[in-house]
Short mmCIF file of C-alpha atoms (C1' of nucleotides) in Angstrom, two decimals:
data_model
loop_
_atom_site.label_atom_id
_atom_site.label_comp_id
_atom_site.label_asym_id
_atom_site.label_seq_id
_atom_site.Cartn_x
_atom_site.Cartn_y
_atom_site.Cartn_z
CA UNK Y 1 -1.55 52.91 1.16
CA UNK Y 2 2.13 52.81 2.01
CA UNK Y 3 3.90 53.04 5.28
CA UNK Y 4 7.66 53.35 5.54
CA UNK Y 5 7.78 50.99 8.53
CA UNK Y 6 6.34 48.19 6.40
CA UNK Y 7 9.05 48.41 3.75
CA UNK Y 8 10.94 45.51 5.32
CA UNK Y 9 7.91 43.22 5.50
CA UNK Y 10 8.67 39.66 4.39
CA UNK Y 11 6.10 37.88 2.25
CA UNK Y 12 5.14 34.62 3.93
CA UNK Y 13 2.33 32.11 4.14
CA UNK Y 14 0.25 31.94 7.30
CA UNK Y 15 1.85 28.59 8.14
CA UNK Y 16 5.31 30.14 7.97
CA UNK Y 17 4.16 33.28 9.75
CA UNK Y 18 2.92 31.40 12.82
CA UNK Y 19 6.41 30.06 13.57
CA UNK Y 20 8.06 33.52 13.40
CA UNK Y 21 8.96 35.60 16.47
CA UNK Y 22 6.69 38.32 17.84
CA UNK Y 23 7.41 41.69 16.31
CA UNK Y 24 8.13 40.32 12.83
CA UNK Y 25 6.88 42.53 10.01
CA UNK Y 26 5.03 40.24 7.60
CA UNK Y 27 3.13 40.48 4.32
CA UNK Y 28 0.24 38.05 3.88
CA UNK Y 29 -2.00 37.41 0.88
CA UNK Y 30 -5.31 35.64 1.15
CA UNK Y 31 -9.05 35.86 1.57
CA UNK Y 32 -11.37 37.29 4.21
CA UNK Y 33 -12.76 34.10 5.70
CA UNK Y 34 -14.70 35.98 8.36
CA UNK Y 35 -14.84 39.40 9.93
CA UNK Y 36 -16.37 41.22 12.83
CA UNK Y 37 -16.12 44.79 13.95
CA UNK Y 38 -16.82 45.93 17.45
CA UNK Y 39 -16.92 49.70 17.66
CA UNK Y 40 -13.30 50.80 17.39
CA UNK Y 41 -11.96 47.28 16.81
CA UNK Y 42 -11.89 45.43 13.50
CA UNK Y 43 -11.14 41.74 13.14
CA UNK Y 44 -10.54 39.75 9.97
CA UNK Y 45 -9.93 36.03 9.86
CA UNK Y 46 -7.50 35.60 6.97
CA UNK Y 47 -7.27 32.35 4.99
CA UNK Y 48 -4.40 31.87 2.57
CA UNK Y 49 -4.68 28.17 1.77
CA UNK Y 50 -1.96 27.16 4.20
CA UNK Y 51 -3.86 28.12 7.34
CA UNK Y 52 -5.87 30.83 9.12
CA UNK Y 53 -4.75 33.82 11.17
CA UNK Y 54 -6.55 36.73 12.80
CA UNK Y 55 -5.88 40.26 11.62
CA UNK Y 56 -6.69 43.07 14.00
CA UNK Y 57 -7.13 46.82 13.62
CA UNK Y 58 -7.56 49.26 16.52
CA UNK Y 59 -8.73 52.81 16.36
CA UNK Y 60 -5.96 55.05 17.61
CA UNK Y 61 -3.35 52.40 16.94
CA UNK Y 62 -4.05 51.61 13.28
CA UNK Y 63 -4.49 54.59 10.99
CA UNK Y 64 -7.98 55.67 9.94
CA UNK Y 65 -7.63 54.50 6.33
CA UNK Y 66 -6.71 50.99 7.47
CA UNK Y 67 -9.68 50.92 9.87
CA UNK Y 68 -12.03 52.02 7.10
CA UNK Y 69 -10.85 49.33 4.68
CA UNK Y 70 -10.97 46.63 7.37
CA UNK Y 71 -14.56 47.54 8.24
CA UNK Y 72 -15.72 47.88 4.63
CA UNK Y 73 -14.06 44.84 3.10
CA UNK Y 74 -16.50 42.09 2.18
CA UNK Y 75 -16.23 38.43 3.15
CA UNK Y 76 -14.15 36.38 0.64
CA UNK Y 77 -12.47 39.44 -0.86
CA UNK Y 78 -8.82 38.80 -1.78
CA UNK Y 79 -6.48 41.09 0.15
CA UNK Y 80 -2.83 41.86 0.80
CA UNK Y 81 -1.90 42.98 4.29
CA UNK Y 82 1.28 44.03 6.01
CA UNK Y 83 1.55 44.14 9.75
CA UNK Y 84 3.26 43.12 12.94
CA UNK Y 85 3.00 39.56 14.22
CA UNK Y 86 2.25 39.23 17.91
CA UNK Y 87 1.01 36.74 20.45
CA UNK Y 88 -2.38 37.23 22.04
CA UNK Y 89 -4.20 34.56 24.01
CA UNK Y 90 -7.54 35.89 22.72
CA UNK Y 91 -6.67 35.14 19.08
CA UNK Y 92 -7.18 31.83 17.26
CA UNK Y 93 -4.04 29.73 17.86
CA UNK Y 94 -2.71 32.53 20.06
CA UNK Y 95 -1.27 34.61 17.18
CA UNK Y 96 -2.54 37.67 15.35
CA UNK Y 97 -1.28 40.36 13.02
CA UNK Y 98 -1.74 44.04 13.86
CA UNK Y 99 -2.48 45.50 10.45
CA UNK Y 100 -0.34 48.38 9.16
CA UNK Y 101 -1.45 48.40 5.53
CA UNK Y 102 -4.27 46.61 3.72
CA UNK Y 103 -5.14 46.49 0.06
CA UNK Y 104 -8.21 44.88 -1.49
CA UNK Y 105 -7.06 43.04 -4.63
CA UNK Y 106 -10.41 41.55 -5.64
CA UNK Y 107 -13.55 42.64 -3.85
CA UNK Y 108 -16.21 39.95 -3.35
CA UNK Y 109 -19.84 40.75 -3.97
CA UNK Y 110 -22.15 40.84 -0.98
CA UNK Y 111 -23.58 38.92 0.59
CA UNK Y 112 -21.37 35.83 0.54
CA UNK Y 113 -23.97 33.07 0.05
CA UNK Y 114 -22.62 30.71 2.70
CA UNK Y 115 -23.44 31.62 6.28
CA UNK Y 116 -24.21 29.79 9.48
CA UNK Y 117 -27.81 29.33 8.39
CA UNK Y 118 -27.25 28.02 4.85
CA UNK Y 119 -24.47 25.76 6.08
CA UNK Y 120 -27.20 23.57 7.57
CA UNK Y 121 -28.40 22.56 4.13
CA UNK Y 122 -26.33 19.84 2.47
CA UNK Y 123 -28.03 20.32 -0.89
CA UNK Y 124 -27.39 24.08 -0.80
CA UNK Y 125 -23.71 23.49 -0.04
CA UNK Y 126 -23.37 20.98 -2.89
CA UNK Y 127 -25.28 23.24 -5.30
CA UNK Y 128 -22.70 25.88 -4.35
CA UNK Y 129 -19.78 23.51 -4.15
CA UNK Y 130 -17.59 25.86 -6.21
CA UNK Y 131 -17.82 28.26 -3.25
CA UNK Y 132 -18.33 25.95 -0.28
CA UNK Y 133 -15.01 24.15 -0.90
CA UNK Y 134 -13.37 27.19 0.69
CA UNK Y 135 -14.70 26.01 4.04
CA UNK Y 136 -12.44 24.71 6.77
CA UNK Y 137 -13.99 21.27 6.84
CA UNK Y 138 -14.04 20.51 3.13
CA UNK Y 139 -10.54 21.88 2.60
CA UNK Y 140 -9.25 19.71 5.45
CA UNK Y 141 -10.73 16.64 3.77
CA UNK Y 142 -9.05 17.61 0.49
CA UNK Y 143 -5.68 18.10 2.18
CA UNK Y 144 -5.95 14.64 3.69
CA UNK Y 145 -6.94 13.34 0.26
CA UNK Y 146 -3.87 14.94 -1.25
CA UNK Y 147 -1.68 13.32 1.41
CA UNK Y 148 -3.34 9.95 0.77
CA UNK Y 149 -2.58 10.14 -2.94
CA UNK Y 150 1.03 11.19 -2.40
CA UNK Y 151 1.50 8.36 0.11
CA UNK Y 152 0.16 5.84 -2.40
CA UNK Y 153 2.52 7.08 -5.13
CA UNK Y 154 5.48 7.02 -2.72
CA UNK Y 155 4.56 3.50 -1.62
CA UNK Y 156 4.49 2.05 -5.12
CA UNK Y 157 7.52 3.94 -6.46
CA UNK Y 158 9.58 2.86 -3.42
CA UNK Y 159 8.74 -0.76 -4.24
CA UNK Y 160 9.75 -0.62 -7.89
CA UNK Y 161 6.29 -0.42 -9.45
CA UNK Y 162 5.79 1.30 -12.79
CA UNK Y 163 2.96 3.82 -12.98
CA UNK Y 164 0.85 3.33 -16.08
CA UNK Y 165 -2.38 4.82 -17.30
CA UNK Y 166 -5.11 2.92 -19.09
CA UNK Y 167 -7.66 4.34 -21.53
CA UNK Y 168 -10.86 5.85 -20.14
CA UNK Y 169 -12.65 5.07 -23.41
CA UNK Y 170 -13.09 1.36 -23.87
CA UNK Y 171 -14.84 -0.91 -26.32
CA UNK Y 172 -16.07 -3.50 -23.84
CA UNK Y 173 -17.02 -4.02 -20.26
CA UNK Y 174 -14.75 -5.59 -17.69
CA UNK Y 175 -17.70 -6.95 -15.77
CA UNK Y 176 -21.45 -6.71 -16.35
CA UNK Y 177 -22.85 -4.59 -19.16
CA UNK Y 178 -25.50 -2.77 -17.16
CA UNK Y 179 -23.20 -0.51 -15.19
CA UNK Y 180 -21.43 1.20 -18.10
CA UNK Y 181 -21.78 4.75 -19.33
CA UNK Y 182 -22.32 4.61 -23.04
CA UNK Y 183 -21.12 7.25 -25.47
CA UNK Y 184 -20.90 7.75 -29.20
CA UNK Y 185 -17.48 7.40 -30.78
CA UNK Y 186 -17.42 8.23 -34.50
CA UNK Y 187 -20.58 6.29 -35.10
CA UNK Y 188 -19.67 3.42 -32.77
CA UNK Y 189 -20.86 2.69 -29.27
CA UNK Y 190 -18.11 2.84 -26.68
CA UNK Y 191 -18.00 3.07 -22.90
CA UNK Y 192 -16.28 4.82 -20.03
CA UNK Y 193 -13.95 2.49 -18.21
CA UNK Y 194 -14.91 0.79 -14.96
CA UNK Y 195 -11.44 -0.53 -14.23
CA UNK Y 196 -7.91 -0.58 -15.63
CA UNK Y 197 -7.38 -4.18 -14.58
CA UNK Y 198 -7.26 -5.88 -18.00
CA UNK Y 199 -4.79 -3.31 -19.32
CA UNK Y 200 -2.65 -3.81 -16.24
CA UNK Y 201 -2.63 -7.54 -16.84
CA UNK Y 202 -1.22 -6.86 -20.29
CA UNK Y 203 1.33 -4.45 -18.82
CA UNK Y 204 2.77 -6.78 -16.16
CA UNK Y 205 4.42 -8.89 -18.85
CA UNK Y 206 6.33 -5.75 -19.77
CA UNK Y 207 6.95 -4.20 -16.36
CA UNK Y 208 6.41 -6.94 -13.77
CA UNK Y 209 4.74 -4.67 -11.22
CA UNK Y 210 2.37 -1.89 -12.24
CA UNK Y 211 -0.12 0.45 -10.65
CA UNK Y 212 -2.66 3.01 -11.82
CA UNK Y 213 -4.51 5.85 -10.18
CA UNK Y 214 -7.23 7.23 -12.40
CA UNK Y 215 -10.97 7.80 -12.71
CA UNK Y 216 -13.34 4.87 -12.96
CA UNK Y 217 -16.97 5.23 -13.99
CA UNK Y 218 -19.94 3.21 -12.85
CA UNK Y 219 -23.47 3.78 -14.07
CA UNK Y 220 -24.92 1.86 -11.13
CA UNK Y 221 -28.11 3.49 -9.93
CA UNK Y 222 -26.83 3.31 -6.42
CA UNK Y 223 -28.29 5.89 -4.09
CA UNK Y 224 -26.07 5.13 -1.14
CA UNK Y 225 -23.57 7.07 0.99
CA UNK Y 226 -20.71 4.99 -0.45
CA UNK Y 227 -21.22 5.31 -4.21
CA UNK Y 228 -20.01 7.88 -6.70
CA UNK Y 229 -20.56 7.49 -10.43
CA UNK Y 230 -17.02 8.78 -11.04
CA UNK Y 231 -14.30 7.98 -8.56
CA UNK Y 232 -10.53 7.53 -8.37
CA UNK Y 233 -9.34 3.97 -8.15
CA UNK Y 234 -5.85 2.84 -7.29
CA UNK Y 235 -5.19 -0.49 -8.95
CA UNK Y 236 -2.10 -2.66 -8.76
CA UNK Y 237 -1.19 -5.84 -10.60
CA UNK Y 238 1.90 -7.96 -10.00
CA UNK Y 239 3.30 -10.83 -12.06
CA UNK Y 240 4.11 -14.02 -10.12
CA UNK Y 241 2.16 -12.81 -7.05
CA UNK Y 242 -0.15 -15.22 -5.29
CA UNK Y 243 -3.31 -14.16 -3.50
CA UNK Y 244 -1.33 -14.34 -0.26
CA UNK Y 245 1.26 -11.88 -1.68
CA UNK Y 246 -1.62 -9.75 -2.93
CA UNK Y 247 -3.24 -9.40 0.47
CA UNK Y 248 0.10 -8.55 2.06
CA UNK Y 249 0.59 -5.81 -0.54
CA UNK Y 250 -2.85 -4.37 0.20
CA UNK Y 251 -2.31 -4.26 3.94
CA UNK Y 252 1.15 -2.74 3.50
CA UNK Y 253 -0.33 -0.04 1.26
CA UNK Y 254 -3.25 0.81 3.50
CA UNK Y 255 -1.10 0.82 6.64
CA UNK Y 256 1.43 3.08 4.91
CA UNK Y 257 -1.28 5.51 3.81
CA UNK Y 258 -3.02 5.62 7.21
CA UNK Y 259 0.14 6.00 9.19
CA UNK Y 260 1.33 8.81 6.92
CA UNK Y 261 -1.95 10.68 7.38
CA UNK Y 262 -1.86 10.20 11.16
CA UNK Y 263 1.68 11.55 11.16
CA UNK Y 264 1.32 14.45 8.73
CA UNK Y 265 -2.30 15.55 8.84
CA UNK Y 266 -3.07 15.69 12.54
CA UNK Y 267 -4.29 19.26 12.26
CA UNK Y 268 -6.81 18.42 9.54
CA UNK Y 269 -7.99 15.30 11.39
CA UNK Y 270 -8.51 17.47 14.49
CA UNK Y 271 -10.58 19.99 12.51
CA UNK Y 272 -12.77 17.07 11.43
CA UNK Y 273 -12.94 15.77 15.00
CA UNK Y 274 -11.53 12.46 13.81
CA UNK Y 275 -9.37 10.35 16.10
CA UNK Y 276 -7.55 8.00 13.75
CA UNK Y 277 -5.08 5.48 15.14
CA UNK Y 278 -2.10 4.02 13.38
CA UNK Y 279 -2.84 0.70 11.73
CA UNK Y 280 -1.26 -2.61 12.79
CA UNK Y 281 -0.30 -5.43 10.45
CA UNK Y 282 -1.14 -8.14 9.58
CA UNK Y 283 -4.84 -7.36 9.17
CA UNK Y 284 -7.30 -9.88 10.58
CA UNK Y 285 -8.73 -12.31 8.01
CA UNK Y 286 -12.08 -13.99 8.12
CA UNK Y 287 -13.59 -16.36 5.63
CA UNK Y 288 -16.84 -15.81 3.74
CA UNK Y 289 -18.32 -18.83 5.57
CA UNK Y 290 -17.53 -17.25 8.96
CA UNK Y 291 -19.16 -13.98 7.89
CA UNK Y 292 -22.25 -15.91 6.85
CA UNK Y 293 -22.38 -17.85 10.13
CA UNK Y 294 -22.08 -14.63 12.14
CA UNK Y 295 -24.77 -12.95 10.05
CA UNK Y 296 -27.18 -15.87 10.45
CA UNK Y 297 -26.62 -15.84 14.23
CA UNK Y 298 -27.76 -12.21 14.15
CA UNK Y 299 -30.81 -12.96 12.05
CA UNK Y 300 -29.42 -11.87 8.69
CA UNK Y 301 -29.91 -14.87 6.44
CA UNK Y 302 -28.55 -15.29 2.93
CA UNK Y 303 -27.87 -18.23 0.64
CA UNK Y 304 -24.37 -19.66 0.38
CA UNK Y 305 -23.00 -18.34 -2.91
CA UNK Y 306 -24.68 -14.94 -2.77
CA UNK Y 307 -22.57 -11.88 -2.16
CA UNK Y 308 -22.48 -10.66 1.44
CA UNK Y 309 -25.47 -8.30 1.87
CA UNK Y 310 -24.78 -4.74 3.04
CA UNK Y 311 -26.41 -5.37 6.40
CA UNK Y 312 -24.15 -8.36 7.12
CA UNK Y 313 -21.07 -6.51 5.92
CA UNK Y 314 -21.90 -3.59 8.23
CA UNK Y 315 -22.49 -5.95 11.15
CA UNK Y 316 -19.09 -7.60 10.74
CA UNK Y 317 -17.39 -4.28 9.98
CA UNK Y 318 -18.61 -2.89 13.32
CA UNK Y 319 -16.97 -5.79 15.15
CA UNK Y 320 -13.52 -4.54 14.15
CA UNK Y 321 -11.52 -1.43 15.00
CA UNK Y 322 -8.90 -2.17 12.32
CA UNK Y 323 -9.25 -2.89 8.59
CA UNK Y 324 -9.62 -6.60 7.83
CA UNK Y 325 -10.04 -9.03 4.95
CA UNK Y 326 -12.94 -11.24 4.01
CA UNK Y 327 -11.54 -14.16 2.00
CA UNK Y 328 -12.68 -17.31 0.23
CA UNK Y 329 -15.66 -15.92 -1.68
CA UNK Y 330 -17.73 -18.44 -3.63
CA UNK Y 331 -17.20 -18.35 -7.37
CA UNK Y 332 -20.85 -17.37 -7.91
CA UNK Y 333 -20.24 -14.08 -6.09
CA UNK Y 334 -17.22 -13.14 -8.20
CA UNK Y 335 -16.35 -12.13 -11.75
CA UNK Y 336 -15.32 -14.66 -14.37
CA UNK Y 337 -11.56 -13.96 -14.27
CA UNK Y 338 -11.04 -15.04 -10.64
CA UNK Y 339 -8.90 -18.08 -10.04
CA UNK Y 340 -10.22 -20.84 -7.82
CA UNK Y 341 -8.58 -22.78 -5.03
CA UNK Y 342 -6.99 -26.03 -6.18
CA UNK Y 343 -8.48 -27.93 -3.23
CA UNK Y 344 -11.98 -26.48 -3.69
CA UNK Y 345 -13.09 -25.25 -7.12
CA UNK Y 346 -16.17 -23.57 -5.64
CA UNK Y 347 -14.00 -21.05 -3.76
CA UNK Y 348 -12.04 -18.19 -5.35
CA UNK Y 349 -8.61 -16.89 -4.40
CA UNK Y 350 -10.00 -13.46 -3.72
CA UNK Y 351 -10.64 -11.01 -0.94
CA UNK Y 352 -12.46 -7.85 0.00
CA UNK Y 353 -10.69 -5.37 2.22
CA UNK Y 354 -13.18 -3.99 4.75
CA UNK Y 355 -12.86 -0.77 6.70
CA UNK Y 356 -13.96 -1.05 10.33
CA UNK Y 357 -16.57 0.92 12.31
CA UNK Y 358 -19.31 0.01 9.84
CA UNK Y 359 -17.73 1.70 6.81
CA UNK Y 360 -17.42 -1.52 4.80
CA UNK Y 361 -15.76 -2.50 1.58
CA UNK Y 362 -12.87 -0.36 0.31
CA UNK Y 363 -10.93 -2.76 -1.92
CA UNK Y 364 -11.31 -5.96 -3.86
CA UNK Y 365 -8.53 -8.17 -5.06
CA UNK Y 366 -7.65 -11.61 -6.20
CA UNK Y 367 -5.53 -13.96 -8.20
CA UNK Y 368 -6.45 -14.01 -11.90
CA UNK Y 369 -6.76 -17.01 -14.16
CA UNK Y 370 -3.53 -17.30 -16.12
CA UNK Y 371 -4.29 -20.52 -17.98
CA UNK Y 372 -5.75 -20.14 -21.48
CA UNK Y 373 -8.19 -23.03 -21.45
CA UNK Y 374 -9.49 -22.33 -17.96
CA UNK Y 375 -10.21 -18.70 -18.87
CA UNK Y 376 -11.80 -19.67 -22.19
CA UNK Y 377 -14.08 -22.10 -20.40
CA UNK Y 378 -15.04 -19.45 -17.86
CA UNK Y 379 -15.85 -16.85 -20.53
CA UNK Y 380 -18.07 -19.39 -22.29
CA UNK Y 381 -19.88 -20.57 -19.16
CA UNK Y 382 -20.62 -16.94 -18.26
CA UNK Y 383 -22.08 -16.38 -21.75
CA UNK Y 384 -19.71 -13.48 -22.40
CA UNK Y 385 -18.95 -12.34 -25.98
CA UNK Y 386 -15.73 -14.13 -26.85
CA UNK Y 387 -14.80 -11.58 -29.52
CA UNK Y 388 -14.65 -8.76 -26.95
CA UNK Y 389 -12.21 -10.69 -24.79
CA UNK Y 390 -9.97 -11.88 -27.63
CA UNK Y 391 -6.95 -9.77 -26.67
CA UNK Y 392 -7.43 -10.52 -22.96
CA UNK Y 393 -7.46 -14.24 -23.73
CA UNK Y 394 -4.57 -13.82 -26.15
CA UNK Y 395 -2.32 -12.74 -23.26
CA UNK Y 396 -2.64 -16.31 -21.92
CA UNK Y 397 -1.03 -17.70 -25.08
CA UNK Y 398 2.25 -15.86 -24.62
CA UNK Y 399 3.83 -16.51 -21.27
CA UNK Y 400 1.29 -15.35 -18.71
CA UNK Y 401 2.48 -16.38 -15.24
CA UNK Y 402 0.31 -16.58 -12.13
CA UNK Y 403 -0.51 -13.03 -11.09
CA UNK Y 404 -2.71 -11.09 -8.74
CA UNK Y 405 -3.96 -7.57 -8.20
CA UNK Y 406 -6.50 -5.35 -6.54
CA UNK Y 407 -8.44 -2.13 -6.82
CA UNK Y 408 -8.87 0.24 -3.90
CA UNK Y 409 -11.25 3.20 -3.93
CA UNK Y 410 -9.56 6.47 -2.93
CA UNK Y 411 -12.85 8.03 -1.83
CA UNK Y 412 -13.88 4.94 0.10
CA UNK Y 413 -10.62 4.96 2.05
CA UNK Y 414 -10.90 8.69 2.63
CA UNK Y 415 -14.48 8.38 3.84
CA UNK Y 416 -13.34 5.98 6.53
CA UNK Y 417 -10.15 7.89 7.38
CA UNK Y 418 -12.14 11.13 7.86
CA UNK Y 419 -15.19 9.41 9.38
CA UNK Y 420 -17.65 10.95 6.90
CA UNK Y 421 -21.33 10.17 6.65
CA UNK Y 422 -21.42 10.50 2.86
CA UNK Y 423 -18.78 9.75 0.23
CA UNK Y 424 -19.64 12.93 -1.74
CA UNK Y 425 -17.68 14.92 0.86
CA UNK Y 426 -14.48 13.18 -0.28
CA UNK Y 427 -14.59 14.61 -3.80
CA UNK Y 428 -14.00 18.26 -4.72
CA UNK Y 429 -16.78 18.10 -7.31
CA UNK Y 430 -18.61 14.85 -6.66
CA UNK Y 431 -20.52 13.02 -9.35
CA UNK Y 432 -23.48 11.10 -8.07
CA UNK Y 433 -26.57 9.69 -9.69
CA UNK Y 434 -28.35 13.05 -9.22
CA UNK Y 435 -25.46 15.51 -9.33
CA UNK Y 436 -23.35 16.77 -12.26
CA UNK Y 437 -23.41 20.46 -11.25
CA UNK Y 438 -21.22 22.33 -10.55
"C1'" G L 1 -34.41 -1.50 -10.96
"C1'" C L 2 -37.25 -1.87 -6.08
"C1'" C L 3 -39.27 0.17 -1.18
"C1'" G L 4 -40.19 4.49 1.84
"C1'" C L 5 -40.23 9.84 2.89
"C1'" C L 6 -40.22 15.09 1.55
"C1'" G L 7 -41.01 19.87 -1.71
"C1'" U L 8 -44.11 26.58 2.43
"C1'" A L 9 -39.10 33.19 3.25
"C1'" G L 10 -31.91 32.88 1.55
"C1'" C L 11 -31.56 28.18 5.30
"C1'" U L 12 -34.16 24.71 8.90
"C1'" C L 13 -39.06 23.92 9.68
"C1'" A L 14 -44.44 24.78 11.83
"C1'" G L 15 -49.31 25.45 9.57
"C1'" C L 16 -52.61 20.69 6.32
"C1'" G L 17 -56.31 16.01 10.46
"C1'" U L 18 -61.50 19.85 11.13
"C1'" G L 19 -60.48 24.25 3.52
"C1'" G L 20 -61.68 30.86 5.05
"C1'" U L 21 -55.92 35.62 1.70
"C1'" A L 22 -48.93 33.11 5.62
"C1'" G L 23 -45.82 32.00 10.85
"C1'" A L 24 -41.19 30.99 13.97
"C1'" G L 25 -35.98 30.54 14.60
"C1'" C L 26 -31.67 31.40 12.04
"C1'" G L 27 -29.57 34.37 7.99
"C1'" G L 28 -29.56 39.22 5.18
"C1'" C L 29 -29.68 44.64 5.51
"C1'" U L 30 -29.13 49.46 8.68
"C1'" G L 31 -27.27 51.52 13.20
"C1'" G L 32 -24.55 50.86 18.06
"C1'" C L 33 -20.49 48.69 20.86
"C1'" U L 34 -12.18 48.66 22.48
"C1'" G L 35 -11.34 41.71 22.13
"C1'" U L 36 -14.50 39.23 18.33
"C1'" U L 37 -14.17 33.49 17.77
"C1'" A L 38 -21.70 30.07 16.53
"C1'" A L 39 -20.48 37.64 19.30
"C1'" C L 40 -24.05 40.88 21.61
"C1'" C L 41 -28.06 45.00 21.56
"C1'" A L 42 -31.84 47.82 18.64
"C1'" G L 43 -34.46 48.40 14.11
"C1'" U L 44 -35.85 46.47 9.33
"C1'" C L 45 -36.62 43.81 4.62
"C1'" G L 46 -38.24 39.17 3.17
"C1'" G L 47 -43.03 34.07 0.38
"C1'" U L 48 -47.19 33.10 -7.28
"C1'" C L 49 -46.76 27.65 -0.41
"C1'" G L 50 -42.41 22.60 -6.71
"C1'" U L 51 -45.54 22.53 -11.57
"C1'" C L 52 -50.05 21.54 -14.12
"C1'" G L 53 -54.96 20.07 -13.73
"C1'" G L 54 -59.45 18.72 -10.71
"C1'" U L 55 -63.17 19.28 -6.47
"C1'" U L 56 -65.20 23.77 -4.00
"C1'" C L 57 -68.37 30.07 -3.23
"C1'" G L 58 -63.21 29.62 -1.58
"C1'" A L 59 -57.21 25.25 -1.82
"C1'" G L 60 -50.65 25.91 1.34
"C1'" U L 61 -54.52 22.53 3.36
"C1'" C L 62 -58.58 17.61 -0.24
"C1'" C L 63 -57.82 14.47 -5.15
"C1'" G L 64 -54.79 13.20 -9.66
"C1'" A L 65 -50.61 13.52 -12.85
"C1'" C L 66 -45.83 15.26 -13.54
"C1'" C L 67 -41.05 17.37 -12.01
"C1'" G L 68 -37.26 17.73 -8.32
"C1'" G L 69 -34.83 16.08 -3.86
"C1'" C L 70 -33.71 12.75 0.39
"C1'" G L 71 -33.16 7.89 2.99
"C1'" G L 72 -32.63 2.62 2.37
"C1'" C L 73 -32.01 -1.99 -0.64
"C1'" G L 74 -29.84 -4.58 -4.74
"C1'" C L 75 -24.90 -3.88 -7.22
"C1'" C L 76 -20.21 -2.38 -6.32
"C1'" A L 77 -14.40 0.66 -5.08
#
RNA sequence: GCCGCCGUAGCUCAGCGUGGUAGAGCGGCUGGCUGUUAACCAGUCGGUCGUCGGUUCGAGUCCGACCGGCGGCGCCA
């Protein structure tokens, strides 16, 4: 199907196309996101990954072959079209392309399984995630995710951090043993990593400042809207940093990420109906004791020393419109490697970073024990297998300075940024306690 | 690991209390329409009621076990 007038067509993306002047002859490649034909009119909504644009065919204006193909083409078929760009108030975003030639490159079978009825079923959409990710909403979330990840890399590289990767296959747990995925490794039992932290602690004596961004695995049987069994964690560790430095680094990172998304991904946020504001620093800080007092005032009671229950965390989270820190956690609510305050050995130098509006915890950080004997004592009093932590302890024998770090969950941040009910929407192919397909 | 709820058409659900051979809306398909956007109009197809067993003349409906899913808690990023 060739037409001499289309010979000069310039191949562009929809994004580029939209900025061109009316009358431009363009070639677009993409998929039929939607179509409707009304008697002698044929409409196709074209998606090419950059954006959407309406294609139009008119009997008497477009030739008969073009009209036939436009009416027959199935939803989600891959096509190449050439046509004339023009403004029309009736089209999406006020622009459309009058089709001159159309070629079906890969015809999709009919019917396309996702329609306005099946879209009401979350489990259907996740069972068909390999198809449903083509949708406007899920692709917007993924574009924001991509921006978030780039912003994080830019942030750390600009500040002289070295990017490292840690093994996903590990011999021992970082924290408790119950939350590990076990697998067989040449006749030995090994585990999928929960955190890169210990490896980062080794690396700081080589690089000073390091960060990672890689999958972490948790076998927690957590059926909640904020848990995935596999997720991406950004972790940073810095030699000579105090907990104060550590919190400043976290708020700088999160503010940088949020402000970048607000600036660059307005369109995607609009599609999601999310009004996200830029983030101000410093973030508010409240102490564990204050959280507990507030919770008790609202009838949520818990013992001093227990971790903050979800209900209390949500209550406090809803009181803020900006991310904030909870600090000064009791040692009983924290892992063995946390350093304690000099003036109060019951309190750790650690924090949780909490997203507002009820979303809750997105990061945890703290200053680590750098003294050999203190760490040894802590491993023993927690009844942990000394042999497993030999190398971790060994680091403290060879010039380990005070240091601090944190881990921030990419999907947790994204869930808040996009205002999503469930964290599974933040992952292209989410892994939850009940889902490993597709 | 604990508590609660739900499995009936492709999807969302009604029917179950008082047992008597299955319903709606949406979607799909076919046709119509010169401005569609969650189109509209007409027609049409569509179900071993999660599985197995029990009670009964008869079970979608009552009982039991199992399987699957959802919501919440604990734990966490």
